[in-house]
Amino acid sequence: MAKSQADRFSKEHQLLADLAKVLSHPARIAILEVLASRNVCVCGEVVAELPLSQATVSQHLKVLLEAGLITGEIEGPKSCYCVNWNRLAEVQSMLTKWFGDTIQLKLNCC
Amino acid sequence: MAKSQADRFSKEHQLLADLAKVLSHPARIAILEVLASRNVCVCGEVVAELPLSQATVSQHLKVLLEAGLITGEIEGPKSCYCVNWNRLAEVQSMLTKWFGDTIQLKLNCC
DNA sequence: TCTATTCATCGTATATAGACGATAAACAAT
DNA sequence: ATTGTTTATCGTCTATATACGATGAATAGA
């Protein structure tokens, strides 16, 4: 998408699409589940669970970080990542609201 | 992604990611809303509402079709598209379930 | 200080997505 | 039949996403 196309759509539509995009890769779904199921959140453990290289996992972690879905504390050699539960609930709420609002528009169409 | 990477992840993770990917573009969010808010569903009206060419809108419609989120009846020159309400509810349910299951794993992490 | 470990980032290569003009296909209406 | 309208698809170009080896940065421990 070119720069001039960045504001073709409403902020709300763009926001929703961006959220969906974060979840649009199985690796990121898997990473969220791994982090959610452990109280230890060291990066290396995530890498060990995934069929991807360390560099690739790190990239996916960055995407999740930038979306606020996880928090990360880079403590020297070891990085500790953790699910941002509040944000995750917020995203769930936004998606649920959109579905609810849209389905509510239901008319006898077609 | 190469072909050999198609089955790197579980079917469930892939399924969720695929669903999210369908919603990961503002045009498709907008199209769903347009279709949901009208009981007339002619393709041309969708094109008129979006800042995209007819060809591009048609591509997005195809993605939504393949995901089952809309139904389309190509009736000669005019195509009638319509939100597949059951499928939309199903997708909402799947996403909600994943969030619920994941959040339920919440531990005192980090 | 030196080494080993861990992880982010860079560089790069490939794949997919997105956009659109042009064209084809399918009719409706004359 | 011919014309006009509507929409799907093709071809192509560009942008973004994904993947990974290599490197650099940061630190713990010898």
PDB file of N, CA, C and O (backbone and C1' of nucleotides) in Angstrom, chain A residues 60-74 81, chain C residues 8:
ATOM      1  N   HIS A  60       8.301 -11.792  15.391  1.00  0.00           N
ATOM      2  CA  HIS A  60       6.891 -11.933  15.760  1.00  0.00           C
ATOM      3  C   HIS A  60       6.640 -11.350  17.146  1.00  0.00           C
ATOM      4  O   HIS A  60       5.604 -10.717  17.392  1.00  0.00           O
ATOM      5  N   LEU A  61       7.588 -11.556  18.049  1.00  0.00           N
ATOM      6  CA  LEU A  61       7.450 -10.975  19.381  1.00  0.00           C
ATOM      7  C   LEU A  61       7.381  -9.454  19.298  1.00  0.00           C
ATOM      8  O   LEU A  61       6.610  -8.812  20.012  1.00  0.00           O
ATOM      9  N   LYS A  62       8.157  -8.903  18.382  1.00  0.00           N
ATOM     10  CA  LYS A  62       8.158  -7.452  18.219  1.00  0.00           C
ATOM     11  C   LYS A  62       6.789  -6.952  17.747  1.00  0.00           C
ATOM     12  O   LYS A  62       6.294  -5.927  18.229  1.00  0.00           O
ATOM     13  N   VAL A  63       6.195  -7.681  16.830  1.00  0.00           N
ATOM     14  CA  VAL A  63       4.861  -7.303  16.336  1.00  0.00           C
ATOM     15  C   VAL A  63       3.845  -7.327  17.482  1.00  0.00           C
ATOM     16  O   VAL A  63       3.036  -6.401  17.638  1.00  0.00           O
ATOM     17  N   LEU A  64       3.914  -8.369  18.291  1.00  0.00           N
ATOM     18  CA  LEU A  64       2.996  -8.485  19.417  1.00  0.00           C
ATOM     19  C   LEU A  64       3.248  -7.377  20.438  1.00  0.00           C
ATOM     20  O   LEU A  64       2.304  -6.832  21.033  1.00  0.00           O
ATOM     21  N   LEU A  65       4.530  -7.053  20.617  1.00  0.00           N
ATOM     22  CA  LEU A  65       4.896  -5.963  21.525  1.00  0.00           C
ATOM     23  C   LEU A  65       4.313  -4.644  21.056  1.00  0.00           C
ATOM     24  O   LEU A  65       3.689  -3.906  21.832  1.00  0.00           O
ATOM     25  N   GLU A  66       4.510  -4.350  19.778  1.00  0.00           N
ATOM     26  CA  GLU A  66       4.059  -3.065  19.240  1.00  0.00           C
ATOM     27  C   GLU A  66       2.543  -2.946  19.275  1.00  0.00           C
ATOM     28  O   GLU A  66       1.998  -1.847  19.347  1.00  0.00           O
ATOM     29  N   ALA A  67       1.877  -4.077  19.223  1.00  0.00           N
ATOM     30  CA  ALA A  67       0.419  -4.065  19.316  1.00  0.00           C
ATOM     31  C   ALA A  67      -0.034  -4.010  20.770  1.00  0.00           C
ATOM     32  O   ALA A  67      -1.220  -3.880  21.052  1.00  0.00           O
ATOM     33  N   GLY A  68       0.920  -4.124  21.680  1.00  0.00           N
ATOM     34  CA  GLY A  68       0.598  -4.048  23.098  1.00  0.00           C
ATOM     35  C   GLY A  68       0.043  -5.330  23.673  1.00  0.00           C
ATOM     36  O   GLY A  68      -0.338  -5.369  24.839  1.00  0.00           O
ATOM     37  N   LEU A  69       0.023  -6.382  22.892  1.00  0.00           N
ATOM     38  CA  LEU A  69      -0.571  -7.630  23.366  1.00  0.00           C
ATOM     39  C   LEU A  69       0.326  -8.355  24.363  1.00  0.00           C
ATOM     40  O   LEU A  69      -0.136  -9.185  25.129  1.00  0.00           O
ATOM     41  N   ILE A  70       1.608  -8.051  24.309  1.00  0.00           N
ATOM     42  CA  ILE A  70       2.517  -8.609  25.306  1.00  0.00           C
ATOM     43  C   ILE A  70       3.408  -7.485  25.824  1.00  0.00           C
ATOM     44  O   ILE A  70       3.525  -6.434  25.191  1.00  0.00           O
ATOM     45  N   THR A  71       3.992  -7.730  26.972  1.00  0.00           N
ATOM     46  CA  THR A  71       4.973  -6.794  27.504  1.00  0.00           C
ATOM     47  C   THR A  71       6.311  -7.497  27.523  1.00  0.00           C
ATOM     48  O   THR A  71       6.374  -8.726  27.639  1.00  0.00           O
ATOM     49  N   GLY A  72       7.387  -6.742  27.395  1.00  0.00           N
ATOM     50  CA  GLY A  72       8.697  -7.368  27.359  1.00  0.00           C
ATOM     51  C   GLY A  72       9.709  -6.570  28.148  1.00  0.00           C
ATOM     52  O   GLY A  72       9.764  -5.354  28.030  1.00  0.00           O
ATOM     53  N   GLU A  73      10.454  -7.277  28.928  1.00  0.00           N
ATOM     54  CA  GLU A  73      11.511  -6.612  29.669  1.00  0.00           C
ATOM     55  C   GLU A  73      12.837  -7.224  29.266  1.00  0.00           C
ATOM     56  O   GLU A  73      13.132  -8.368  29.570  1.00  0.00           O
ATOM     57  N   ILE A  74      13.595  -6.448  28.545  1.00  0.00           N
ATOM     58  CA  ILE A  74      14.893  -6.923  28.080  1.00  0.00           C
ATOM     59  C   ILE A  74      15.898  -6.760  29.194  1.00  0.00           C
ATOM     60  O   ILE A  74      16.400  -5.681  29.453  1.00  0.00           O
ATOM     61  N   TYR A  81       9.166 -12.044  28.468  1.00  0.00           N
ATOM     62  CA  TYR A  81       7.935 -11.589  27.835  1.00  0.00           C
ATOM     63  C   TYR A  81       6.737 -12.106  28.612  1.00  0.00           C
ATOM     64  O   TYR A  81       6.805 -13.151  29.252  1.00  0.00           O
TER      65      TYR A  81
ATOM     66  P    DA C   8      14.465 -10.400  21.985  1.00  0.00           P
ATOM     67  O5'  DA C   8      15.130  -9.193  21.176  1.00  0.00           O
ATOM     68  C5'  DA C   8      15.733  -8.137  21.905  1.00  0.00           C
ATOM     69  C4'  DA C   8      16.481  -7.202  20.968  1.00  0.00           C
ATOM     70  C3'  DA C   8      15.676  -6.705  19.776  1.00  0.00           C
ATOM     71  O3'  DA C   8      15.978  -5.335  19.564  1.00  0.00           O
ATOM     72  C1'  DA C   8      17.593  -7.913  19.025  1.00  0.00           C
TER      73       DA C   8
END
